[in-house]
Coordinates of C-alpha atoms and ligand atoms in Angstrom, one line a residue:
M1 CA -31.4 24.3 17.8
K2 CA -28.1 22.9 19.6
K3 CA -27.3 19.4 19.2
I4 CA -26.5 17.1 21.9
I5 CA -25.5 13.7 22.5
I6 CA -27.7 11.4 23.6
A7 CA -26.8 7.8 25.5
I8 CA -29.4 5.3 26.6
D9 CA -28.2 2.3 28.4
G10 CA -29.9 -0.7 30.2
Y11 CA -30.3 -4.5 30.3
S12 CA -31.4 -6.5 27.3
S13 CA -34.8 -5.8 26.3
C14 CA -35.5 -3.1 28.5
G15 CA -36.5 -1.0 25.4
K16 CA -33.6 0.8 24.8
S17 CA -33.6 0.8 21.0
T18 CA -37.3 1.2 20.5
L19 CA -36.7 4.8 22.7
A20 CA -33.3 5.7 20.9
R21 CA -34.9 4.9 17.3
S22 CA -37.9 7.3 18.3
L23 CA -35.9 10.1 19.7
A24 CA -33.9 9.8 16.3
Q25 CA -36.6 10.3 14.4
H26 CA -38.1 12.9 16.5
F27 CA -34.9 15.3 16.8
N28 CA -34.0 14.4 13.4
Y29 CA -30.4 12.9 14.9
A30 CA -28.4 9.6 13.8
F31 CA -29.5 6.4 15.8
I32 CA -26.9 4.0 16.4
D33 CA -27.6 0.8 17.9
S34 CA -24.1 -0.2 19.3
G35 CA -25.4 -4.0 20.5
A36 CA -26.0 -4.6 16.6
M37 CA -22.3 -3.8 15.8
Y38 CA -21.3 -6.4 18.8
R39 CA -24.0 -8.6 17.3
A40 CA -22.2 -8.1 13.8
C41 CA -18.9 -9.1 14.9
T42 CA -20.2 -12.1 16.8
L43 CA -21.8 -13.0 13.4
Y44 CA -18.4 -12.7 11.6
F45 CA -16.4 -14.5 14.3
L46 CA -18.9 -17.5 14.6
E47 CA -18.8 -17.8 10.6
H48 CA -15.1 -17.6 10.3
Q49 CA -14.7 -19.7 13.4
V50 CA -12.6 -17.2 14.9
N51 CA -10.6 -18.9 18.1
L52 CA -11.3 -16.3 21.2
Q53 CA -8.2 -17.4 22.9
L54 CA -6.0 -16.2 20.0
E55 CA -5.5 -12.4 20.4
S56 CA -4.1 -12.5 16.8
D57 CA -6.7 -14.2 15.4
I58 CA -9.6 -11.5 17.0
E59 CA -7.3 -8.9 15.5
N60 CA -6.9 -10.1 12.0
A61 CA -11.0 -10.6 11.8
L62 CA -11.7 -6.9 13.2
E63 CA -9.5 -5.5 10.3
N64 CA -12.0 -7.6 8.1
I65 CA -15.2 -6.3 9.7
H66 CA -17.0 -3.4 8.1
I67 CA -20.4 -2.5 9.8
T68 CA -22.7 -0.2 8.5
F69 CA -26.0 1.2 9.1
N70 CA -28.8 1.4 6.0
R71 CA -32.3 2.6 6.5
I72 CA -34.6 0.1 4.5
D73 CA -38.5 0.8 4.1
G74 CA -38.2 3.3 6.9
V75 CA -36.1 0.4 9.4
N76 CA -32.3 1.0 10.5
T77 CA -30.8 -2.3 8.9
T78 CA -27.2 -3.9 9.8
F79 CA -24.9 -4.4 7.1
L80 CA -21.8 -6.5 7.6
N81 CA -19.2 -6.3 5.0
G82 CA -22.1 -5.3 2.4
K83 CA -24.5 -7.6 3.3
N84 CA -27.9 -7.6 5.4
V85 CA -27.6 -9.4 8.3
E86 CA -30.3 -7.9 10.3
G87 CA -32.3 -11.0 10.5
E88 CA -29.3 -13.4 11.0
I89 CA -27.9 -11.1 14.1
R90 CA -31.1 -11.2 16.2
G91 CA -31.2 -15.3 16.1
I92 CA -30.3 -17.2 18.8
A93 CA -27.0 -18.4 17.8
V94 CA -25.5 -15.0 18.0
S95 CA -27.3 -14.0 20.7
N96 CA -25.8 -16.9 22.7
K97 CA -22.3 -15.8 22.1
V98 CA -22.7 -12.0 21.5
S99 CA -21.6 -11.4 25.7
E100 CA -18.4 -13.5 25.4
V101 CA -17.5 -11.6 22.4
A102 CA -18.3 -8.1 23.8
A103 CA -16.0 -9.0 26.6
I104 CA -13.0 -8.8 24.9
S105 CA -11.2 -5.7 25.2
T106 CA -9.8 -5.9 21.7
V107 CA -13.2 -6.1 20.3
R108 CA -14.6 -3.2 22.7
R109 CA -11.1 -0.9 22.0
S110 CA -12.4 -1.3 18.1
M111 CA -16.1 -0.6 18.4
V112 CA -15.8 2.1 20.5
K113 CA -13.3 4.0 18.1
I114 CA -16.2 3.6 15.4
Q115 CA -18.8 4.9 17.7
R116 CA -17.0 7.9 19.1
K117 CA -16.2 8.9 15.3
A118 CA -20.2 8.5 14.8
G119 CA -20.9 11.3 17.6
L120 CA -18.2 14.0 16.3
D121 CA -20.9 16.1 14.9
K122 CA -23.2 15.5 18.0
G123 CA -27.0 15.0 17.0
V124 CA -26.5 11.4 18.0
V125 CA -28.9 8.8 20.1
M126 CA -26.9 5.6 20.9
D127 CA -28.0 2.8 22.9
G128 CA -26.2 0.1 24.6
R129 CA -24.3 -0.8 27.6
D130 CA -21.5 1.5 28.1
I131 CA -22.4 4.6 26.3
G132 CA -22.9 6.9 29.0
T133 CA -20.0 5.2 31.1
V134 CA -17.4 4.7 28.5
V135 CA -18.3 5.9 24.9
F136 CA -19.7 9.2 25.8
P137 CA -18.9 10.0 29.4
D138 CA -19.6 13.7 28.5
A139 CA -23.0 13.3 26.7
E140 CA -25.3 15.8 27.2
L141 CA -28.1 13.5 28.5
K142 CA -28.0 9.8 29.6
I143 CA -30.6 7.9 30.5
F144 CA -30.6 4.3 32.4
L145 CA -33.5 2.4 31.0
T146 CA -34.4 -0.4 33.5
A147 CA -37.8 -3.0 33.4
N148 CA -38.6 -6.5 35.7
F149 CA -37.4 -9.2 34.2
G150 CA -40.7 -11.1 33.5
E151 CA -41.8 -7.8 31.4
R152 CA -38.4 -7.7 29.6
V153 CA -38.9 -11.6 28.9
K154 CA -42.4 -10.9 27.6
R155 CA -41.4 -8.3 25.1
R156 CA -38.5 -10.2 23.7
V157 CA -41.0 -13.3 22.6
L158 CA -43.5 -10.6 21.2
Q159 CA -40.4 -8.9 19.3
L160 CA -39.0 -12.3 18.2
Q161 CA -42.7 -13.6 17.4
K162 CA -43.0 -10.8 15.2
Q163 CA -39.8 -11.5 13.2
G164 CA -41.3 -15.0 12.7
K165 CA -38.6 -16.7 14.7
S166 CA -39.6 -19.6 17.0
I167 CA -37.7 -19.5 20.1
S168 CA -38.9 -21.0 23.5
Q169 CA -39.8 -18.5 26.3
N170 CA -37.4 -20.7 28.4
E171 CA -34.6 -20.1 25.8
I172 CA -35.1 -16.5 25.8
E173 CA -35.0 -16.7 29.6
Q174 CA -31.8 -18.4 29.6
N175 CA -30.3 -16.1 27.5
L176 CA -31.1 -13.0 29.1
K177 CA -30.1 -13.9 32.6
H178 CA -26.7 -15.4 30.9
R179 CA -26.3 -12.1 29.2
D180 CA -27.2 -9.7 32.3
H181 CA -24.7 -11.7 34.0
I182 CA -21.7 -11.4 31.5
D183 CA -22.4 -7.8 30.8
S184 CA -22.6 -6.8 34.4
T185 CA -19.7 -8.8 35.6
R186 CA -17.2 -8.3 32.8
K187 CA -13.7 -6.2 33.6
D188 CA -13.8 -4.0 30.8
S189 CA -16.9 -1.8 30.7
P190 CA -19.4 -3.4 32.7
L191 CA -23.1 -2.3 32.4
K192 CA -23.9 0.2 34.8
Q193 CA -25.6 3.1 35.7
A194 CA -24.0 6.5 35.0
H195 CA -23.6 8.4 38.1
D196 CA -25.3 11.3 36.1
A197 CA -27.8 9.0 34.4
V198 CA -31.6 9.4 34.7
L199 CA -33.3 6.5 35.5
I200 CA -36.4 5.4 34.2
D201 CA -38.3 2.0 35.2
N202 CA -40.2 1.4 32.2
T203 CA -42.3 -1.9 33.3
N204 CA -45.7 0.0 33.5
L205 CA -44.9 2.9 31.2
R206 CA -46.1 3.0 27.5
E207 CA -43.8 3.6 24.9
N208 CA -45.4 7.0 24.0
E209 CA -45.3 7.9 27.8
Q210 CA -41.7 6.7 28.0
L211 CA -41.2 8.8 24.7
A212 CA -42.7 11.9 26.3
M213 CA -40.4 11.7 29.1
A214 CA -37.6 11.4 27.1
I215 CA -38.1 14.2 25.0
A216 CA -39.2 16.4 27.9
L217 CA -35.7 15.8 29.4
I218 CA -34.0 16.4 26.0
E219 CA -35.7 19.8 25.5
E220 CA -35.0 20.8 28.9
R221 CA -30.9 20.0 28.6
I222 CA -30.8 21.9 25.0
K223 CA -32.7 25.1 26.7
N224 CA -30.3 24.9 29.4
I225 CA -27.3 24.7 27.6
G226 CA -28.2 27.7 25.4
Ligands
CDP301 O1 -31.2 -6.1 22.1 P1 -30.6 -6.5 23.5 O2 -31.2 -5.3 24.3 O3 -30.7 -7.6 23.9 O4 -29.0 -6.3 23.3 P2 -28.3 -5.5 22.2 O5 -28.3 -3.9 22.5 O6 -28.6 -6.1 20.8 O7 -26.7 -6.0 22.7 C1 -26.1 -7.6 22.4 C2 -25.0 -7.5 23.3 O8 -24.1 -6.7 23.1 C3 -25.2 -7.1 25.0 O9 -25.9 -8.4 25.6 C4 -23.8 -7.0 25.1 O10 -23.1 -7.9 25.4 C5 -23.2 -6.6 24.1 N1 -23.1 -5.0 24.4 C6 -22.0 -4.2 25.0 O11 -21.4 -5.2 25.4 N2 -22.1 -3.1 25.0 C7 -22.9 -2.4 24.5 N3 -22.3 -0.9 24.0 C8 -24.1 -2.7 23.6 C9 -23.9 -4.1 23.6

C-alpha cells in the first residue's frame, strides 16, 4: 500500500500525540513527537545554562544535542544524548520554558532539518505545531485538532497524575495559556491551521471515535492517490 505523510497539529493537550501514536500503530508507520524534540532541547539548555540571548551559545548547544526515539515496553521514549529523558521532559520546569526555546529560529531550523529527514521515505505520522504548515507543507493528510480549554486542562491533569507528577490544576492552566499564547503569536512558524488541514474538534469525542475518523480519512487519501 502506498505510504503517505500524516501531519497532526494543534494546541497543547488536545490529544495530538495520542492520535498520532495510534495511527502509526494501525498503519505500521513511524511516529515522531516533534514536541518531545523541543522539550529535549529545552532540558539540555536548562541543564547547561545556555544563554538564550547568545546566538553562539545556542549554536554550540545544538551541535551537542542528539535526540533519538526508542520503544521501551511498547512506549515511544525520548533519549537525549543516549539518556532516557522521557520523565524529565514532561515536568513543569521544561514545560514552563519550552515555548521560549521553540520560538528561537536557530533552534527551529535545526529541529526541522531532522524532522524532514525522518519523512524522506514517507510512512510517518508527526505531531506538533508547524508540521502541516512548515515541516511538511505537501503532506498528503493534515489534521488540525482542537478541544475546549477546560477539557484540555482536565486531560493534562489526568496524564500527569498517571505519571505520578503532582502539579496543581492552577499551574497547569497557567502553563497551557502561556504556551498557547507564545506558540500562536511567535514570528517563526506560529501555530495555525494549514489551509488544507481537516479540522477535528475532539472535545466530545472518545479516543476510539477520533481514531476511526482519522483512519477513514487516511484510507480515502491513500485510495485517491492510487
Ligand atoms: O504535550 P503538549 O501538547 O503540551 O506539547 P508538545 O507537543 O510536547 O510541545 C511542547 C512545546 O514545543 C509547544 O508548546 C511548542 O512551544 C513547541 N513545539 C513547537 O514549537 N513546534 C512543534 N512542531 C512542536 C512543539
